[in-house]
Coordinates of C-alpha atoms in Angstrom, one line a residue:
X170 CA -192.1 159.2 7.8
X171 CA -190.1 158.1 10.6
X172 CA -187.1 161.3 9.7
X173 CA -190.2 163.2 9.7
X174 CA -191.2 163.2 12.7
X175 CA -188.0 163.9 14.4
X176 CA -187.8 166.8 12.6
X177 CA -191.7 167.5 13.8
X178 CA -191.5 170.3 16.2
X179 CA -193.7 169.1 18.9
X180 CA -193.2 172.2 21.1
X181 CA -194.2 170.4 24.3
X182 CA -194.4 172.0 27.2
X183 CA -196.8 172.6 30.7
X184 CA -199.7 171.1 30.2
X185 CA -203.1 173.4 30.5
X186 CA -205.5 171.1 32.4
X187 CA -209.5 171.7 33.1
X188 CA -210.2 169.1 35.3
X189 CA -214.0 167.5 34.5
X190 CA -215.9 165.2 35.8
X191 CA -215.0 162.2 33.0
X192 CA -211.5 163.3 32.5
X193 CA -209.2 165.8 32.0
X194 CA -207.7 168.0 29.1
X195 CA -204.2 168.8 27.8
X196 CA -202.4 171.2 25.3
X197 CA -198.8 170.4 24.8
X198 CA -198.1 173.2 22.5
X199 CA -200.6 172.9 19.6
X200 CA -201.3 169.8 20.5
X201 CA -204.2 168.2 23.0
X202 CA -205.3 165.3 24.2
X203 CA -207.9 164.1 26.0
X204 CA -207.5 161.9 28.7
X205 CA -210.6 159.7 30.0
X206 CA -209.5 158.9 33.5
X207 CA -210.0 160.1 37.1
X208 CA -207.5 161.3 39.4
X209 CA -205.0 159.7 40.3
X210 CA -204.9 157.2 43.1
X211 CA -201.9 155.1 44.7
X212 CA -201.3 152.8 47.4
X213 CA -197.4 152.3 47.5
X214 CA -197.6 149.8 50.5
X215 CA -194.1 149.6 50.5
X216 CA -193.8 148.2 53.9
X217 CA -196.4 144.9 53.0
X218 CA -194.0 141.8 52.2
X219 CA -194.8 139.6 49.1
X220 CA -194.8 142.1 46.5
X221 CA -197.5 144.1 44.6
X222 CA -200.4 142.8 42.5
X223 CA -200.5 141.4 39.5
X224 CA -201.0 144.3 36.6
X225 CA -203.7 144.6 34.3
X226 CA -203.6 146.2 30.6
X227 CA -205.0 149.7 30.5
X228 CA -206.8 151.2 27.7
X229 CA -205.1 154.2 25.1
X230 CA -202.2 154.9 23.5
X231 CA -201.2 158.4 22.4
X232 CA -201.2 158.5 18.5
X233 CA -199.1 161.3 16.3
X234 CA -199.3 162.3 13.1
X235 CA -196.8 164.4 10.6
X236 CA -199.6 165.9 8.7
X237 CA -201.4 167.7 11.9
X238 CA -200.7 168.4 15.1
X239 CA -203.5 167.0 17.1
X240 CA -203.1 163.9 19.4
X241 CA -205.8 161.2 19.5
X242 CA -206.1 158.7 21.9
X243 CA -206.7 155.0 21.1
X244 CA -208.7 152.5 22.9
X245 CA -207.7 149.1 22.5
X246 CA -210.1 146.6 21.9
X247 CA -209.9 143.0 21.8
X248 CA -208.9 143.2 18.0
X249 CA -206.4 145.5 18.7
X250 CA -203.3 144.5 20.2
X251 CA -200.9 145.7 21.8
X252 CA -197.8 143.7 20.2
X253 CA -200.2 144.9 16.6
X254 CA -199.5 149.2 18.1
X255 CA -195.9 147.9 18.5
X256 CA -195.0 146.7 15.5
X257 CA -196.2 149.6 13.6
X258 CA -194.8 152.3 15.3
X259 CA -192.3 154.6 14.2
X260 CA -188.4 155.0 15.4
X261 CA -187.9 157.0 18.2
X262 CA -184.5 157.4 20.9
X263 CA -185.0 156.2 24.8
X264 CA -182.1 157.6 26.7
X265 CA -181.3 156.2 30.6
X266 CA -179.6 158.4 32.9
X267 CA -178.8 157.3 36.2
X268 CA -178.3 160.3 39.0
X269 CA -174.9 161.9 39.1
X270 CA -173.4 160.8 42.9
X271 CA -175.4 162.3 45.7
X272 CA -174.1 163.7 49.1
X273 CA -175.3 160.4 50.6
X274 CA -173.3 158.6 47.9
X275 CA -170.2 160.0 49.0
X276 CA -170.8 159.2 53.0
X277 CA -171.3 155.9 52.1
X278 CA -174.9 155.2 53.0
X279 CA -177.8 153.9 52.3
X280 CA -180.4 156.3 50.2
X281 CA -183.4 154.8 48.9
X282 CA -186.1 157.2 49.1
X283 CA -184.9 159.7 51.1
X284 CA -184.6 163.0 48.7
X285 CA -181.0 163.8 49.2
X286 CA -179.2 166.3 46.3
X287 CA -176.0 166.0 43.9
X288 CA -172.4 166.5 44.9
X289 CA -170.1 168.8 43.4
X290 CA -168.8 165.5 41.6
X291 CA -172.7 164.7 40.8
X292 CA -173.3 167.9 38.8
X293 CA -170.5 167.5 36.8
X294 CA -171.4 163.6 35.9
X295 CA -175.1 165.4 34.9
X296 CA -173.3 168.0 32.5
X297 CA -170.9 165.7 31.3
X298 CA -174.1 163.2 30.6
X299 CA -175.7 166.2 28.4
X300 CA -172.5 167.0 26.7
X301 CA -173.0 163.0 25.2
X302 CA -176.5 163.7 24.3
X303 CA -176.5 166.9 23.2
X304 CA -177.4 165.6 19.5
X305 CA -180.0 163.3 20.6
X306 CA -183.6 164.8 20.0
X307 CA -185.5 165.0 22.9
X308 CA -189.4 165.4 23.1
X309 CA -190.4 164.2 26.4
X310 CA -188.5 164.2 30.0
X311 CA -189.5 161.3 33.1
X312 CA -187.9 161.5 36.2
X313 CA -188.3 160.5 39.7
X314 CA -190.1 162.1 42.1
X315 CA -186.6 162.8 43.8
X316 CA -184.4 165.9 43.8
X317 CA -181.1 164.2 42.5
X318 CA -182.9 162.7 39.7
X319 CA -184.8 165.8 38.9
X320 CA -181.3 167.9 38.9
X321 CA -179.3 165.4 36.5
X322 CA -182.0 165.7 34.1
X323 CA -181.9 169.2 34.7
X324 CA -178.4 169.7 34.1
X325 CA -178.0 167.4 31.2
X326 CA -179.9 169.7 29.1
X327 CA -178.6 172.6 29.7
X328 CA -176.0 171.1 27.3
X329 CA -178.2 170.3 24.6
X330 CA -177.9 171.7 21.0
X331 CA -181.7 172.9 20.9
X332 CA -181.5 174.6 24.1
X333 CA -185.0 173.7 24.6
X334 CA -186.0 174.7 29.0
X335 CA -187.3 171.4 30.2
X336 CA -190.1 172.8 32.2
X337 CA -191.9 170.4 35.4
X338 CA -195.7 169.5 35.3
X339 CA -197.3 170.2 37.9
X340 CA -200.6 168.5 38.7
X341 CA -201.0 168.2 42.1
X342 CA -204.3 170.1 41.9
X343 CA -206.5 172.3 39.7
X344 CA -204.3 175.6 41.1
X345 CA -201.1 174.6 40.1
X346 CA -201.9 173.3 37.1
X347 CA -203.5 177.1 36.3
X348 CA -200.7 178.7 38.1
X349 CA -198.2 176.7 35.7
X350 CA -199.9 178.2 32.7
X351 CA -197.7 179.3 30.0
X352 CA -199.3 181.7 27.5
X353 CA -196.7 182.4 24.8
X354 CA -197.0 179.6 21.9
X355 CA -193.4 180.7 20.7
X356 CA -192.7 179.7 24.5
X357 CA -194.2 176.5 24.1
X358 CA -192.5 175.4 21.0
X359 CA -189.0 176.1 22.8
X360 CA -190.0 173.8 26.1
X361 CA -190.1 170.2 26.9
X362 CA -192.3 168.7 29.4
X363 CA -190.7 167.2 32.3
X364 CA -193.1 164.6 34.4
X365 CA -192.0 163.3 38.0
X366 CA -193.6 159.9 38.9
X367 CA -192.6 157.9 42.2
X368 CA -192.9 155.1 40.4
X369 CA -189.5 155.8 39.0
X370 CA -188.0 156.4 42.5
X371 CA -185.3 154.2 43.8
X372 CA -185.9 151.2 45.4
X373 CA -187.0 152.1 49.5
X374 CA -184.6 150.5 51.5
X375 CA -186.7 150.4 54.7
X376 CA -185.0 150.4 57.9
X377 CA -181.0 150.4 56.4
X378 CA -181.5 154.1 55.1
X379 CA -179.2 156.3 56.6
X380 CA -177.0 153.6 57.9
X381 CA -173.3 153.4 56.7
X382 CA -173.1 150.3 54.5
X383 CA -170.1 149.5 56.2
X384 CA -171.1 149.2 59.6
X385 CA -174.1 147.9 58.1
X386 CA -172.1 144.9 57.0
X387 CA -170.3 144.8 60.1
X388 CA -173.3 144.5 62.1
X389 CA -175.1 142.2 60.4
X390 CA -172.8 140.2 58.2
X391 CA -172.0 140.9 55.0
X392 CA -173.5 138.0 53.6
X393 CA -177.1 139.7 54.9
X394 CA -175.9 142.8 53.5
X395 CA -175.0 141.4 50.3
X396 CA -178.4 139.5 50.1
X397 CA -180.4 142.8 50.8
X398 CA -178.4 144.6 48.2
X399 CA -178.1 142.2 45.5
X400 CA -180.7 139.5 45.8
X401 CA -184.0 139.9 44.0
X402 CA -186.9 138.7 46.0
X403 CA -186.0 139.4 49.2
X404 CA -186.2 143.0 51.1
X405 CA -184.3 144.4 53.7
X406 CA -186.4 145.1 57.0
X407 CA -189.5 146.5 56.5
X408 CA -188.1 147.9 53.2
X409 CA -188.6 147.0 48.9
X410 CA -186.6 143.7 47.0
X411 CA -185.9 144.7 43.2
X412 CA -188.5 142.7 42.5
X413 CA -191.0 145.1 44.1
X414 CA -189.2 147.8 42.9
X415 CA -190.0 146.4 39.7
X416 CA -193.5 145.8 39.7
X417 CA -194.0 149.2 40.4
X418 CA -191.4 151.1 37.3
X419 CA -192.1 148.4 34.5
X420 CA -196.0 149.1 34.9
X421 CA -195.2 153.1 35.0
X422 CA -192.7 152.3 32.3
X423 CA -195.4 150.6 30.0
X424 CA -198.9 150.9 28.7
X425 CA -200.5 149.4 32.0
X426 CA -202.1 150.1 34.7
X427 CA -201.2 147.7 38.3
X428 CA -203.7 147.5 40.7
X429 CA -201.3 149.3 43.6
X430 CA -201.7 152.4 40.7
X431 CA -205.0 152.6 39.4
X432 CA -206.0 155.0 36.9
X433 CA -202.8 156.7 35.8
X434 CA -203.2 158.6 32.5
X435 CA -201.6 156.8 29.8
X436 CA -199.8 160.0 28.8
X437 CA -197.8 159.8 31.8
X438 CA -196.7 156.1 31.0
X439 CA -193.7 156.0 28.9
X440 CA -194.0 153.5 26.3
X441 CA -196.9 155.1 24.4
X442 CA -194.6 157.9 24.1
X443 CA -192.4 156.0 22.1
X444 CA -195.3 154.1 20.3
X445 CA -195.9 157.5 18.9
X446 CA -192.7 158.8 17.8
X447 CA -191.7 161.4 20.3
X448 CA -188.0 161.0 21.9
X449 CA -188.1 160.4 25.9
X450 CA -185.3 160.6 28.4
X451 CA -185.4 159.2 31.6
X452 CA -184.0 160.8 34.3
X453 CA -183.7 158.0 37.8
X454 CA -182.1 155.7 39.7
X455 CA -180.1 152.5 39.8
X456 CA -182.7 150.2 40.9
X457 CA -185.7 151.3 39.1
X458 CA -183.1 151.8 35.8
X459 CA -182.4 148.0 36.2
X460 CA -185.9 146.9 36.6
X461 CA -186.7 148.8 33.3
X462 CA -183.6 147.6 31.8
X463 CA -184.5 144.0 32.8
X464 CA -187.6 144.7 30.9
X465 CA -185.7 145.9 27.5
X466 CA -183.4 143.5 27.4
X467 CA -185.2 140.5 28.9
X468 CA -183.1 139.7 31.3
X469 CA -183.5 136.7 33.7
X470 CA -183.7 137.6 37.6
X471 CA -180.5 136.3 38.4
X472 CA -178.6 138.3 35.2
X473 CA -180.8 142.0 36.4
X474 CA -178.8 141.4 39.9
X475 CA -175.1 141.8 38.3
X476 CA -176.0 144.6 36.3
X477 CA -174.5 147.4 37.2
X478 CA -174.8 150.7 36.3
X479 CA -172.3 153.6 36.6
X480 CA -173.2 157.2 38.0
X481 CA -173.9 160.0 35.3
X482 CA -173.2 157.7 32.3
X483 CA -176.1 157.7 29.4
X484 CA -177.6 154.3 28.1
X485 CA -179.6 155.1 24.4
X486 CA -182.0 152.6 23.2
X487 CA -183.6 153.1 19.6
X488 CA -187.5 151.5 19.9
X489 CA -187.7 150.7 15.8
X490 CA -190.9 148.2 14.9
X491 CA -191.8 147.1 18.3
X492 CA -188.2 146.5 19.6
X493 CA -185.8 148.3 21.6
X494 CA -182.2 148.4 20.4
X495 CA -179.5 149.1 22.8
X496 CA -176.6 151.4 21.8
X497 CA -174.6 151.7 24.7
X498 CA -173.4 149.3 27.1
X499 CA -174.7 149.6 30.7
X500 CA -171.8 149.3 32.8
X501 CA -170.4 152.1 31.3
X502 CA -170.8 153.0 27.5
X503 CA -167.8 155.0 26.2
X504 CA -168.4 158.3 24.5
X505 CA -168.2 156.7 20.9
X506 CA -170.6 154.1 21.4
X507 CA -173.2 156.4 22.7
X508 CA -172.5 158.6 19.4
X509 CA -172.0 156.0 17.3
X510 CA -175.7 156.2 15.6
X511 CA -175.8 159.4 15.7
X512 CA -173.2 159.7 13.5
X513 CA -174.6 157.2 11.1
X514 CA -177.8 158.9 10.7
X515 CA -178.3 162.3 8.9
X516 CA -181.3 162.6 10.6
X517 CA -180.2 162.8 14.4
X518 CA -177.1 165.3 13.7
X519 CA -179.1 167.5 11.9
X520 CA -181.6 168.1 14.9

């Protein structure tokens, strides 16, 4: 079942969306779902010091099937568990992509959130990125809400086999979802959805972005520097620590809902993606890549704060009955490792 449904053509693409009082409906291709939720509401309060709330589990998970092509959500209920969905899933490919370098990369300075593109170098980490994944299927596309995110996905798949156009959801209101309407169904079947989330954005570096990192240091020690950067609980001025960072792109990453982000459909939440079979690539940044990482792998705070990951470079997980396998290595997988399953399974080089 689980060869089947990478073979299933999904034929995501831009979502149409008639907004009602109790929810809101999607068709991805010949496929809808039904969303109960309201809009959606967020309080980043990334200046307030102590970190974000606690998060609370959040009802519905996206369910697939080979033998129809309707999508049904699930409620959980107190006999239905979470770790229960998990276990039964079927196989599906998580790929991590961090941003080729950006201009502020190459300057030397501090980034964050401010929405700053790829270098000439960047775009040709991003292709290079695709040319690795090219034989990975991919269903589903999450990025940040940031441009040099949103280009290295971009880019990577213009190098992949299926040529599929990775098309942006836009749901801002009721007009540009209707103004992003696409009316051909052969259209649809050739497109993936690509959904943009600031939860996914890279950790805000308060009052160091824009500053050189080495007058930074020089100015304020490099031991400060060093503990802004690398530490895990403690933010620079008026800015977010990792661990912030990772309150916010763990609960975007799973089937959850944090009280700073109430309400957020569970078909723009990543896991139950993968719960239902459908191959997602993620498209972001180092921080918020490590926080989600940390998550994968289980890492301990003090192991998420060496990690490092390298510009460009794809990281492939395979989610197989409840648990995420990691292919590649983080700091830099080689080109054989990250096409070492596919070559193993019929399944994945035949896509």
């Amino acid at each position: 079942m689980a060869t089947a449904r990478f073979h299933q053509a999904l034929g995501t693409a831009q979502s149409h969306q008639n907004l009602q009082n109790s929810g809101s409906h999607h068709e991805f291709g010949n496929a809808s779902l039904k969303l109960i939720s309201k809009a959606f509401k967020a309080d980043v309060g990334l200046s307030i010091r102590g970190g974000y709330s606690s998060c609370m589990r959040k009802s519905g998970v996206i369910q697939a099937s080979t033998s129809q092509t309707s999508v049904q959500p699930v409620s959980y209920s107190p006999n239905n568990s979470f770790d229960e969905l998990r276990r039964k899933s079927s196989e599906a490919a998580l790929i991590l992509i961090r941003h080729g370098e950006s201009l502020w990369n190459e300057k030397n300075l501090f980034t964050g959130c401010v929405d700053v593109p790829l270098t000439k170098k960047g775009v040709e980490e991003a292709i290079e990125a695709g040319k690795r994944i090219s034989n990975i299927p991919v269903d589903m596309i999450y990025t940040s809400a940031l441009i040099r995110a949103q280009m290295t996905a971009m880019l990577a798949m213009t190098q992949h086999r299926r040529k599929k156009v990775p098309i942006i959801l836009h749901n801002e209101n009721e007009q540009a979802r209707e103004w992003g309407r696409i009316f051909s169904e052969d259209t649809k079947k050739q497109s993936i959805p690509v959904v943009t989330a600031w939860q996914l954005n890279e950790r805000m570096y308060g009052e160091l972005q824009g500053l050189n990192k080495q007058e930074t240091a020089d100015r304020f020690g490099k031991e400060k520097v060093h503990e802004w950067r690398r530490s895990y609980d403690i933010p620079p001025p008026n800015g977010e620590s990792l661990e912030m960072c990772a309150e916010r792109a763990v609960a975007y990453f799973k089937d959850h809902v944090c009280m700073t982000m109430p309400l957020i459909p569970s078909s723009h939440m990543i896991e139950p993606q993968l719960l239902s079979g459908k191959n997602v690539m993620i498209a972001a940044h180092g921080n918020s890549l490590r926080s989600i990482i940390m998550y994968l792998d289980k890492l301990t705070s003090q192991e998420v704060i060496n990690l490092e990951l390298s510009t460009g470079i794809p990281m492939l997980y395979i989610f197989k009955g409840g648990k995420f396998i990691r292919r590649g290595s983080p700091a830099g997988p080689t080109e054989a490792g990250v096409y070492a399953y596919t070559r193993a399974c019929d399944f994945w080089t035949s896509y």
